[in-house]
Coordinates of C-alpha atoms in Angstrom, one line a residue:
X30 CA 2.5 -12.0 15.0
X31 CA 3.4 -10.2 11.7
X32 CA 7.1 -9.1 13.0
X33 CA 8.5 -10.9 10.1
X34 CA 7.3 -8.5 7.4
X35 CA 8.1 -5.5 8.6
X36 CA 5.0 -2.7 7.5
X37 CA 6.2 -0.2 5.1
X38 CA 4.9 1.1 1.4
X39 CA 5.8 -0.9 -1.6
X40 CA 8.6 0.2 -3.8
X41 CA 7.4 2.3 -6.6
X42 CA 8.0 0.1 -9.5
X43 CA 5.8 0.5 -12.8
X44 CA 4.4 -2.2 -13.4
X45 CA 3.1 -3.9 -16.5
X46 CA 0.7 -1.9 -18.6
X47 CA -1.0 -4.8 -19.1
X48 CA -2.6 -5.8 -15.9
X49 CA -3.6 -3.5 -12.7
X50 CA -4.6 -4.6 -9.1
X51 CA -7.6 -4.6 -7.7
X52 CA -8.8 -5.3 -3.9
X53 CA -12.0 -5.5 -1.9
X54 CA -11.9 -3.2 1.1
X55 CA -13.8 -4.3 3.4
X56 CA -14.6 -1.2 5.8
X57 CA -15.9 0.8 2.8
X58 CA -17.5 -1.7 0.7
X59 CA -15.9 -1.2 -2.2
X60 CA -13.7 -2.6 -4.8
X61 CA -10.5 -0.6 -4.8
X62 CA -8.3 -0.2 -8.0
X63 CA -5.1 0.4 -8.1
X64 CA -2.3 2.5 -10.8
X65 CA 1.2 1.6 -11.5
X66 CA 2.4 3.5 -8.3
X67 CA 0.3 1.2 -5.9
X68 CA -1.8 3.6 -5.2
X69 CA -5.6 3.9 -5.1
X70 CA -7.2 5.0 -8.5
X71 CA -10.5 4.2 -8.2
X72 CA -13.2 3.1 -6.0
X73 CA -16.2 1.4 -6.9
X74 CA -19.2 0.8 -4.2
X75 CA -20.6 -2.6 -4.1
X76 CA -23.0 -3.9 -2.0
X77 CA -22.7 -7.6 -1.1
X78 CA -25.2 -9.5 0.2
X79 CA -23.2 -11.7 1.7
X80 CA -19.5 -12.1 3.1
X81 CA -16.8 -12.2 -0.1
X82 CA -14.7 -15.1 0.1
X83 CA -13.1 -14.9 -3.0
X84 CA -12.8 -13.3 -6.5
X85 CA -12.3 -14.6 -10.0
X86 CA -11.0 -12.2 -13.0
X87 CA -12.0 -13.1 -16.0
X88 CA -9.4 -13.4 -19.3
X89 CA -11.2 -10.4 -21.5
X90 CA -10.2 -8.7 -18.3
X91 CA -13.9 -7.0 -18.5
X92 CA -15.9 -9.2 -15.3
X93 CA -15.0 -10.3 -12.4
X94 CA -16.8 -13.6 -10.4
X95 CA -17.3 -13.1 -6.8
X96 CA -18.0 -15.4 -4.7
X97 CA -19.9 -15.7 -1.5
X98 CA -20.6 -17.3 1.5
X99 CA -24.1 -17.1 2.4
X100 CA -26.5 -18.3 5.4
X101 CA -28.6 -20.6 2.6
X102 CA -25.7 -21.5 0.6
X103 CA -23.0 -20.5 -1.6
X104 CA -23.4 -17.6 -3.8
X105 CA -21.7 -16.7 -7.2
X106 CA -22.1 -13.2 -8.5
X107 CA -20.7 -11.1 -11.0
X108 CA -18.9 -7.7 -11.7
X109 CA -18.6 -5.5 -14.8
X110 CA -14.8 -3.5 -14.0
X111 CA -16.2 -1.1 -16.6
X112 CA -19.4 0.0 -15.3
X113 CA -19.3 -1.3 -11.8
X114 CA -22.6 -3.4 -12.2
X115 CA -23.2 -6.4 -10.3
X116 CA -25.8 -9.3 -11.4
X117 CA -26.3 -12.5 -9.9
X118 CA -26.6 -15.5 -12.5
X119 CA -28.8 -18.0 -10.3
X120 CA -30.9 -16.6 -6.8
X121 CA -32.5 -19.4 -5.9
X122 CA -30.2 -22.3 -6.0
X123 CA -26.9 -22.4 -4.7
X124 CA -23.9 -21.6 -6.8
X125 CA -19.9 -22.7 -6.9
X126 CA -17.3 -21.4 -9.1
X127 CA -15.6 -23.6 -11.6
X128 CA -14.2 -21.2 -14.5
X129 CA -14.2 -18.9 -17.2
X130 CA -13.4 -19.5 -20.8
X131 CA -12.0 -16.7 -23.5
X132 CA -15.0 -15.8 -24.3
X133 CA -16.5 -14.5 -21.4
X134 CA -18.3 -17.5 -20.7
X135 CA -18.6 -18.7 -16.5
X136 CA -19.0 -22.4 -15.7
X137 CA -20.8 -22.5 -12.4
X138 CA -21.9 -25.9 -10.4
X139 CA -25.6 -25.3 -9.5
X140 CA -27.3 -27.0 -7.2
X141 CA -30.7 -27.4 -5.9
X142 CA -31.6 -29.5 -3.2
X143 CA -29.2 -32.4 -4.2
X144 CA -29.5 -31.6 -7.9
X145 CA -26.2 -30.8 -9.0
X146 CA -26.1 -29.3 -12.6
X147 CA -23.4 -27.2 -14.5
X148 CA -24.3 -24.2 -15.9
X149 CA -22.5 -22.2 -18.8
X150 CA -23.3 -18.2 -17.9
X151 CA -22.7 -15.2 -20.3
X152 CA -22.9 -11.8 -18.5
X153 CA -25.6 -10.8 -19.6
X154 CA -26.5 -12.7 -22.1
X155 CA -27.9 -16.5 -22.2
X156 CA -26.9 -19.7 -19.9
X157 CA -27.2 -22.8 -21.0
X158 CA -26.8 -26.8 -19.6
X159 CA -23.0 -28.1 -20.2
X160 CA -23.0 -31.4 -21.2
X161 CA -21.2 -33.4 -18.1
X162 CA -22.8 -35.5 -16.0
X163 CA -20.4 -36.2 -13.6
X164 CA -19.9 -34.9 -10.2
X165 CA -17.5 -32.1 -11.4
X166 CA -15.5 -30.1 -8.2
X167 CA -12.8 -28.1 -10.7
X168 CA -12.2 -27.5 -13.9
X169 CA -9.5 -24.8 -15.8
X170 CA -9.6 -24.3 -19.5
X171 CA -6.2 -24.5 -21.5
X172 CA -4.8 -21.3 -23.0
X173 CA -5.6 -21.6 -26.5
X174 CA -9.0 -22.4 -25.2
X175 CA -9.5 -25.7 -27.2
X176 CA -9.2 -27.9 -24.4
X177 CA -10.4 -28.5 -20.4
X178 CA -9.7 -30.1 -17.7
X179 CA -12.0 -31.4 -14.8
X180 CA -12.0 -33.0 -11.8
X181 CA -14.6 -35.7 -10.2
X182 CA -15.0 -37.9 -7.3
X183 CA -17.7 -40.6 -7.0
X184 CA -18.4 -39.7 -3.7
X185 CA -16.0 -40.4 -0.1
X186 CA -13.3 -42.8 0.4
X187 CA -13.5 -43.8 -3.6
X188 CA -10.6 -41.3 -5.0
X189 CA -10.7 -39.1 -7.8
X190 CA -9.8 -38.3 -11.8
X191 CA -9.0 -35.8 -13.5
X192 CA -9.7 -36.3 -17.6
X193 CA -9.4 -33.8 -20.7
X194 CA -11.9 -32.9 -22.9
X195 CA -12.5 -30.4 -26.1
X196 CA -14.1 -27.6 -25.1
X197 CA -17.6 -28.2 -25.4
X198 CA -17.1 -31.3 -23.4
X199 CA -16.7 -33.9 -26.1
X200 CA -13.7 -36.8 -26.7
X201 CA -13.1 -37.3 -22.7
X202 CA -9.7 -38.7 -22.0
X203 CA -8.1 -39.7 -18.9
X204 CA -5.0 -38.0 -17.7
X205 CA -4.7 -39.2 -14.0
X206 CA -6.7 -40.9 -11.1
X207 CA -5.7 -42.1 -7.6
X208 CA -8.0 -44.4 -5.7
X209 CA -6.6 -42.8 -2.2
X210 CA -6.9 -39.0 -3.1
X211 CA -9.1 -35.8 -4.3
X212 CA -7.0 -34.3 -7.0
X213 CA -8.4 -30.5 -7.2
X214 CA -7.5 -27.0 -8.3
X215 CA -5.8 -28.5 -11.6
X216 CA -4.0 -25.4 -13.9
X217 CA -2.8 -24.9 -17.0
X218 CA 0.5 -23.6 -17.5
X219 CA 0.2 -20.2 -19.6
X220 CA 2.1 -22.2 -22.4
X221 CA 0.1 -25.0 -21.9
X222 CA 2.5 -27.5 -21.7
X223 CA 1.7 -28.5 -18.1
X224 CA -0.8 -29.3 -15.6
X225 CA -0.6 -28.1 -11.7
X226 CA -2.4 -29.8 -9.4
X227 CA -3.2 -30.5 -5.9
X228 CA -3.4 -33.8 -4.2
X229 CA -5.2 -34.4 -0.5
X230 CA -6.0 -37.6 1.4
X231 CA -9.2 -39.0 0.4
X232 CA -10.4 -38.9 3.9
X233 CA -12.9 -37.3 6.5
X234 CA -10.4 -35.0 7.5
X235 CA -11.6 -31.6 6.6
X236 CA -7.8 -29.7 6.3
X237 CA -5.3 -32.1 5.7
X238 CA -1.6 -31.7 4.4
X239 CA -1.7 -32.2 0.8
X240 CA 0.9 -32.0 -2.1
X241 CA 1.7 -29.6 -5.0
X242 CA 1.9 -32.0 -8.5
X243 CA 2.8 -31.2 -11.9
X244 CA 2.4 -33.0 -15.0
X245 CA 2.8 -32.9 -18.5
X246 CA -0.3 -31.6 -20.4
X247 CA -1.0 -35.2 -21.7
X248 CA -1.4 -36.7 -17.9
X249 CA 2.7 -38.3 -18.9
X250 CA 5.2 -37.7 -16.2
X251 CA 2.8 -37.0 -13.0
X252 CA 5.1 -36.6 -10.1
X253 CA 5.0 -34.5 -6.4
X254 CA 6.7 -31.2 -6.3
X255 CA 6.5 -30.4 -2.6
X256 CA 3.9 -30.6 0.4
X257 CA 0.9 -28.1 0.2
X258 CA -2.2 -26.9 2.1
X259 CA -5.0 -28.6 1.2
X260 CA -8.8 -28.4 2.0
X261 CA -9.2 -24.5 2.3
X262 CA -9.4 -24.2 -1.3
X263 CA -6.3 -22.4 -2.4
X264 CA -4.9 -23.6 -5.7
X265 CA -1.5 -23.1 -6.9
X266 CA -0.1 -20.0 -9.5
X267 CA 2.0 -20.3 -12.2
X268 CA 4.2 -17.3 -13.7
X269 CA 3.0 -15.6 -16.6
X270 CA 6.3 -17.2 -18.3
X271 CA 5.1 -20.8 -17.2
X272 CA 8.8 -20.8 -15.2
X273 CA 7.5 -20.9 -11.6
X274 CA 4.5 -22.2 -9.6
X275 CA 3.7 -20.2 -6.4
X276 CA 1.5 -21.9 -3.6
X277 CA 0.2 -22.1 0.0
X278 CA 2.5 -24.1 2.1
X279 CA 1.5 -25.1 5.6
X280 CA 3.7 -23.9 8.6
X281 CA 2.6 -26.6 11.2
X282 CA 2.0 -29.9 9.7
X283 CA 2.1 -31.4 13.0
X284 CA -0.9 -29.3 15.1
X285 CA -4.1 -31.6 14.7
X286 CA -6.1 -28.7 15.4
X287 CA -5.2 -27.2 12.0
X288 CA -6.4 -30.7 10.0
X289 CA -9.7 -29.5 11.9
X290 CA -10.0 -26.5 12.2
X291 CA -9.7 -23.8 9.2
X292 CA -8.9 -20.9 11.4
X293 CA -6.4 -23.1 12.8
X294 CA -3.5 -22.8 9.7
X295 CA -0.7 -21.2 9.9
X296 CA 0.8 -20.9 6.4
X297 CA 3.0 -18.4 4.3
X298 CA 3.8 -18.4 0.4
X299 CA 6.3 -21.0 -1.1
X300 CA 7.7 -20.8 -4.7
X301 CA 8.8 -24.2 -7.0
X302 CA 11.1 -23.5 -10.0
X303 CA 9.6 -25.1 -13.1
X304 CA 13.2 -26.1 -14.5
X305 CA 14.0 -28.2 -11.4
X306 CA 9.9 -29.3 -11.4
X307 CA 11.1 -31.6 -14.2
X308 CA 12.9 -33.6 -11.7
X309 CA 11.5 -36.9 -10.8
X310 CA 12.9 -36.8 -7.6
X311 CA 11.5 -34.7 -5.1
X312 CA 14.0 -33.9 -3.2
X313 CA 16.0 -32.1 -6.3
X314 CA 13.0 -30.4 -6.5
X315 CA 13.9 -26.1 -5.8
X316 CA 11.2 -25.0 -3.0
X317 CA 12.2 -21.1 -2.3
X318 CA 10.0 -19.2 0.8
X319 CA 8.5 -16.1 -0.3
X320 CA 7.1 -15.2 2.9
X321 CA 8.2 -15.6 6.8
X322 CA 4.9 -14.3 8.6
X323 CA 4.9 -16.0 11.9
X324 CA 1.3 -17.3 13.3
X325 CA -0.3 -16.2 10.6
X326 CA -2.9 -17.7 8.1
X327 CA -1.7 -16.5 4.3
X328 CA -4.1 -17.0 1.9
X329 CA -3.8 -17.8 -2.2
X330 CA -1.3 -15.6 -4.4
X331 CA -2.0 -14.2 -7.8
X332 CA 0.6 -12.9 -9.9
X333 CA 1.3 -9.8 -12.1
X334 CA 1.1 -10.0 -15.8
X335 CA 4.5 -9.0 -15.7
X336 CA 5.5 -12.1 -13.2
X337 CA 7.0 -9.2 -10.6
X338 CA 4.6 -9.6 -8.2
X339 CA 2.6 -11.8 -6.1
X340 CA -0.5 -10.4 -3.8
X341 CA -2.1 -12.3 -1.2
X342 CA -4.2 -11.6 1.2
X343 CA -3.1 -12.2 5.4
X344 CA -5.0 -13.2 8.2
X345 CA -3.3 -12.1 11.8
X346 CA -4.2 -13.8 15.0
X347 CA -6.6 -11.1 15.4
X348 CA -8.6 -12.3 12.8
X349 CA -7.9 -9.0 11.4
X350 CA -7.1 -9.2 7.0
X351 CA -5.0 -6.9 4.9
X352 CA -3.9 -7.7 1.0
X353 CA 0.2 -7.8 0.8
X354 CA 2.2 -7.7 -1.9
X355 CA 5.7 -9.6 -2.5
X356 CA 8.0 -8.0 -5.2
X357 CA 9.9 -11.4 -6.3
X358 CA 12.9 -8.9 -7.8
X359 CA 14.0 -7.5 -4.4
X360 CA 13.0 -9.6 -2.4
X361 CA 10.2 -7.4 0.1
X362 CA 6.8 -8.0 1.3
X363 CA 4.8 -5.1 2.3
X364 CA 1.3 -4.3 3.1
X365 CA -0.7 -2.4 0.6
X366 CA -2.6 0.9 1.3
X367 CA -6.4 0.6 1.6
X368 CA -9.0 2.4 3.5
X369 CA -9.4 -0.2 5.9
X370 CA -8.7 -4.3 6.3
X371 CA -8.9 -5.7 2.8
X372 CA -9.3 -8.9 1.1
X373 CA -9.5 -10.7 -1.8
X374 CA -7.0 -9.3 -4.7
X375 CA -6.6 -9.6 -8.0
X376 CA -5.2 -8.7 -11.3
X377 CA -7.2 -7.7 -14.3
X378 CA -5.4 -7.7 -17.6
X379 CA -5.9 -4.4 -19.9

């Protein structure tokens, strides 16, 4: 049930000139763009050869990576906002998302047939090998773009570590590694002072409960901020101002079926103030509840540029999805207009 949230427009508040929103409606087929007064400016056909599971804007605000979930594999394409064109880097091969870097280039994991390679993509324009050899899951560039981060696991039941590099993959340093975990979805503050990051039992267990860390952009100070969902691949946020990290917190801990079973989660949208995040101890640690939908799965929030808002996209126990939006100033959640249910948003900077 959605009764928590009651349904109603959003509050007509301008929002930053810098950034608009963009969602995927799914009964039309089409990206939808929205202006300052939420309200539909533009609509751009697409024609997806697969289901869209999730989009990724890049920081020229100029392309967007889409990815898919197809019968032979996962799929990465990508989107030019300006001219609506749509081009797929790799066809043959499976495809995986990692990042994008400020100069328009996508890192994508490519594999064929156990073959596991990552790829550095410019729309169009060349791709070329990146020089890693390990078995990279994640990676996030820092702001200034010098430096990266990545993620790798030798394989299950061996842990994980995440290490720094320059960014052409040279001088490789260590910032953190636990023998029991996967440590995924690590982030760069937008200052780049610190590192988000999510923690989940090394384990069979396909969805378990995992935990929202933070550490200092050196790998000093790694500590737990507050449980987390883990396994359905939705990192944490941070503010444009670096001052809060949003996440996906999981509502029922205690079902089994949801550590199973990814329809299964019930969740809603959890904030952690980065002034208490500097705490050691967890439990002096600020956790506020942006959301209160009840039985409901919600999925990954991006913010605003301007930090006002958060949208997300909800999945009722009718399976049925709609994009939401949270205005952190007053305090309401309401469902954004679109043609029909909607997925997937985003915010593309100007």
């Amino acid at each position: 049930m959605l009764t928590a949230c009651a349904i109603s427009q959003p509050t007509i508040v301008p929002l930053s000139t810098e950034s608009f929103l963009f969602v995927f409606d799914l009964s039309t087929s089409s990206l939808l763009e929205y202006n300052s007064n939420f309200q539909i400016a533009r609509e751009i056909p697409v024609n997806f050869p697969c289901p869209l599971t999730a989009t990724h804007a890049a920081p020229s605000g100029q392309y967007l990576a889409l990815e898919l979930d197809c019968v032979n594999g996962p799929l990465v394409q990508v989107m030019d906002i300006h001219t609506g064109e749509v081009t797929t880097p790799f066809t043959d091969v499976d495809s995986h998302f990692l990042a994008w870097d400020l100069g328009n280039g996508l890192y994508l994991r490519v594999d064929a047939l156990g073959n596991a390679r990552l790829m550095r993509v410019v729309p169009n324009g060349p791709a070329g090998q990146f020089p890693f050899t390990e078995p990279i899951y994640d990676m996030d560039f820092a702001p200034d773009d010098r430096t990266l981060v990545y993620s790798f696991t030798r394989g299950l039941g061996l842990g994980s570590t995440l290490l720094a590099a320059d960014s052409a993959g040279g001088r490789a340093r260590l910032l953190h590694a636990d023998a029991d975990s996967i440590i995924t979805f690590a982030r760069w503050s937008p200052d780049g002072k610190q590192i988000a990051f999510i923690k989940m039992p090394d384990t069979e267990t396909p969805f378990p409960l995992g935990e929202l860390w933070v550490m200092d952009a050196d790998g000093s100070r790694a500590r737990p901020l507050a449980p987390a969902d883990a396994g359905h691949g939705y990192a944490a946020a941070w503010s444009p101002d670096s001052t809060r990290i949003a996440f996906v917190g999981r509502d029922n801990p205690g079902d089994a079926a949801a550590d199973r079973s990814a329809g299964a989660l019930v969740s809603n949208i959890y904030i952690v103030e980065a002034a208490t995040a500097q705490q050691l101890v967890l439990s002096e640690v600020e956790v506020s509840r942006v959301t209160r939908f009840e039985g409901a799965l919600v999925e990954s929030p991006v913010w605003s540029a301007d930090g006002r808002f958060l949208a997300f996209s909800v999945v009722a126990l009718n399976d049925t999805i709609n994009v939401w939006l949270a205005d952190l100033a007053s305090g309401a959640v309401t469902l954004l207009e679109s043609r029909g249910p909607a997925c997937c948003p985003g915010w593309i900077r100007k």
